[in-house]
Short mmCIF file of C-alpha atoms in Angstrom, two decimals:
data_model
loop_
_atom_site.label_atom_id
_atom_site.label_comp_id
_atom_site.label_asym_id
_atom_site.label_seq_id
_atom_site.Cartn_x
_atom_site.Cartn_y
_atom_site.Cartn_z
CA MET A 24 70.54 90.71 119.47
CA LYS A 25 69.93 94.05 117.74
CA LYS A 26 72.97 95.49 119.53
CA PHE A 27 75.15 92.92 117.74
CA VAL A 28 73.49 93.18 114.35
CA ILE A 29 73.64 96.98 114.03
CA PRO A 30 77.46 97.12 113.95
CA ILE A 31 77.51 94.20 111.51
CA ILE A 32 75.13 95.96 109.14
CA ALA A 33 77.01 99.23 109.55
CA ALA A 34 80.21 97.39 108.64
CA ALA A 35 78.46 95.86 105.64
CA ILE A 36 77.25 99.26 104.50
CA LEU A 37 80.71 100.70 104.92
CA GLY A 38 82.18 97.37 103.91
CA VAL A 39 84.04 98.63 101.06
CA GLY A 40 85.84 95.32 100.86
CA VAL A 41 86.80 96.73 97.59
CA GLY A 42 85.33 99.94 96.21
CA LEU A 43 86.82 103.89 96.22
CA THR A 44 89.76 105.37 94.30
CA ALA A 45 93.44 105.91 94.50
CA VAL A 46 96.30 107.93 93.28
CA VAL A 47 99.89 106.94 93.42
CA THR A 48 102.46 109.36 92.16
CA ASN A 49 105.88 108.50 90.78
CA ARG A 50 106.05 104.71 90.99
CA ALA A 51 103.12 103.60 88.85
CA ASN A 52 103.06 100.06 87.51
CA VAL A 53 106.11 98.85 89.38
CA ALA A 54 106.54 96.47 92.27
CA THR A 55 107.72 98.14 95.46
CA ALA A 56 110.92 97.23 97.26
CA ASP A 57 109.07 96.45 100.51
CA ASN A 58 106.29 94.52 98.74
CA PRO A 59 107.79 92.95 95.60
CA GLY A 60 104.55 91.12 94.81
CA ILE A 61 102.50 94.33 94.69
CA GLU A 62 102.21 96.26 91.46
CA GLU A 63 101.34 99.91 92.15
CA VAL A 64 98.98 101.78 89.86
CA GLU A 65 98.72 105.48 89.16
CA VAL A 66 95.24 106.93 89.53
CA GLU A 67 94.68 109.85 87.20
CA SER A 68 94.01 113.10 89.06
CA GLY A 69 90.73 114.89 88.44
CA LYS A 70 87.01 114.71 89.12
CA TYR A 71 85.23 111.38 88.84
CA TYR A 72 81.45 111.88 88.52
CA LEU A 73 78.73 109.42 89.51
CA ASN A 74 77.92 107.46 86.35
CA GLY A 75 80.13 109.91 84.42
CA ASP A 76 77.36 112.53 84.70
CA VAL A 77 78.68 116.01 85.56
CA ASN A 78 75.14 116.96 86.64
CA SER A 79 74.81 114.07 89.11
CA GLY A 80 75.69 116.27 92.08
CA LEU A 81 78.29 113.77 93.37
CA TRP A 82 81.94 113.45 92.42
CA ILE A 83 85.22 112.09 93.71
CA VAL A 84 88.24 114.36 93.71
CA VAL A 85 91.56 112.59 93.16
CA THR A 86 94.87 114.41 93.57
CA PRO A 87 98.34 112.88 93.49
CA GLU A 88 98.09 112.64 97.29
CA THR A 89 94.43 112.29 98.34
CA ILE A 90 90.95 111.07 97.42
CA SER A 91 87.57 112.29 98.70
CA LEU A 92 83.87 112.34 97.86
CA LYS A 93 82.32 115.77 97.25
CA GLY A 94 78.90 116.95 96.20
CA ASP A 95 76.23 119.59 96.07
CA ASP A 96 74.32 117.79 98.84
CA ILE A 97 76.11 114.75 100.25
CA GLU A 98 73.65 113.90 103.02
CA THR A 99 70.51 113.35 100.92
CA PRO A 100 71.95 110.78 98.49
CA MET A 101 73.85 109.16 101.37
CA ARG A 102 70.61 108.74 103.36
CA GLU A 103 68.90 107.29 100.29
CA ALA A 104 71.74 104.84 99.65
CA ILE A 105 71.83 103.70 103.29
CA LEU A 106 68.06 103.23 103.31
CA ALA A 107 68.24 101.21 100.08
CA MET A 108 70.99 98.98 101.52
CA TYR A 109 68.98 98.34 104.68
CA LYS A 110 65.89 97.43 102.67
CA GLU A 111 67.92 95.17 100.42
CA ASP A 112 70.20 93.49 102.98
CA GLU A 113 68.64 92.89 106.38
CA PRO A 114 65.35 94.75 106.86
CA GLU A 115 64.02 92.27 109.40
CA LEU A 116 67.11 92.33 111.63
CA VAL A 117 67.44 96.00 112.42
CA GLU A 118 65.01 98.85 112.68
CA LEU A 119 66.45 101.79 110.78
CA ASN A 120 65.56 104.53 113.23
CA GLU A 121 67.11 108.02 113.23
CA GLU A 122 69.87 107.01 115.69
CA VAL A 123 71.00 104.11 113.50
CA MET A 124 70.73 106.27 110.37
CA GLN A 125 72.81 109.05 111.94
CA ARG A 126 75.50 106.59 113.01
CA ASN A 127 75.67 105.21 109.47
CA LEU A 128 75.78 108.71 107.99
CA ASP A 129 78.62 109.72 110.31
CA GLN A 130 80.61 106.57 109.47
CA SER A 131 79.99 106.96 105.73
CA LYS A 132 81.06 110.62 105.78
CA LEU A 133 84.22 109.68 107.66
CA LEU A 134 85.02 106.97 105.13
CA TYR A 135 84.11 108.77 101.91
CA CYS A 136 84.17 112.55 102.43
CA GLU A 137 87.40 113.23 104.30
CA GLU A 138 90.46 113.85 102.14
CA LYS A 139 92.52 110.71 102.58
CA PRO A 140 95.89 109.50 101.38
CA TYR A 141 95.56 106.36 99.27
CA TYR A 142 97.51 103.46 97.83
CA ALA A 143 96.44 101.97 94.49
CA HIS A 144 97.59 98.56 93.30
CA VAL A 145 96.69 95.62 91.06
CA VAL A 146 94.61 92.79 92.55
CA ASN A 147 92.97 91.25 89.44
CA LEU A 148 89.53 90.62 90.90
CA GLN A 149 86.81 89.23 88.67
CA ASN A 150 85.47 92.59 87.47
CA TRP A 151 88.13 94.97 88.74
CA ARG A 152 91.86 94.92 88.08
CA CYS A 153 92.87 97.36 90.84
CA VAL A 154 91.91 98.65 94.27
CA ILE A 155 92.53 101.89 96.09
CA ASN A 156 93.25 101.44 99.78
CA VAL A 157 92.45 104.20 102.29
CA ASP A 158 92.41 104.38 106.06
CA ARG A 159 88.87 103.82 107.30
CA PHE A 160 89.26 106.06 110.37
CA ASN A 161 91.67 108.77 109.12
CA ALA A 162 94.56 107.56 111.26
CA PRO A 163 97.96 109.09 110.49
CA VAL A 164 99.72 107.31 107.64
CA GLU A 165 103.51 106.96 107.70
CA ASN A 166 103.66 105.71 104.13
CA ARG A 167 101.12 104.57 101.56
CA GLU A 168 102.02 100.91 101.92
CA ASP A 169 100.63 101.07 105.49
CA LEU A 170 97.21 101.38 103.87
CA LEU A 171 97.33 97.80 102.57
CA ASP A 172 95.99 96.55 105.90
CA SER A 173 93.57 99.42 106.52
CA GLY A 174 90.42 97.44 105.87
CA ALA A 175 88.98 99.96 103.42
CA ALA A 176 89.46 99.67 99.70
CA PHE A 177 87.60 100.81 96.62
CA ASN A 178 87.53 99.08 93.25
CA TYR A 179 89.34 100.92 90.50
CA ASN A 180 89.41 100.25 86.77
CA ASP A 181 92.56 101.85 85.42
CA THR A 182 91.48 101.20 81.83
CA THR A 183 88.23 103.16 82.05
CA ASN A 184 89.25 105.50 84.92
CA THR A 185 86.31 104.32 87.01
CA ILE A 186 86.12 104.14 90.82
CA HIS A 187 83.45 102.10 92.54
CA LEU A 188 82.00 103.23 95.88
CA ALA A 189 79.90 100.52 97.48
CA LEU A 190 77.36 103.03 98.76
CA PHE A 191 76.69 104.74 95.41
CA GLY A 192 78.08 102.90 92.39
CA ASP A 193 80.58 103.87 89.70
CA PHE A 194 82.33 107.22 89.34
CA THR A 195 84.05 107.94 86.02
CA LEU A 196 86.74 110.51 85.32
CA VAL A 197 85.45 113.44 83.25
CA LYS A 198 88.07 115.69 81.68
#
């Protein structure tokens, strides 16, 4: 049974059903021709720091084309966040040994740390107006609208310039 639960928990940890950041260049706040019901949103370029604290050691870099998590030491806070999620979610179902931890670290780094193209749009969720879609596995992207079905999205508040990463929390743009 553990063989089935481990991927489910890994998916939950990475399950960013809605949670990173996005940047869309020229067509902000307009519906697209291919998807008339989708209102694109421009994500302001810059560095978004964990809890808005420039000394936090973690930040998200947003450019007009890509988004990625950076930091002084990515692995330590990532390990701590994964451990906290395991303790909180399903501690009795899966033993968090080094092999499981390493698999989760590798998947989290792939999702968060690689520079990825993104697509930001309005969804009007309860606490978040927008999401930023990215490709979970860094597959080639023909156009940003292909990212709508990628399975990885991060909450984005375009009013406060805040991106939410499920693993860590809120990152706020600091100018």
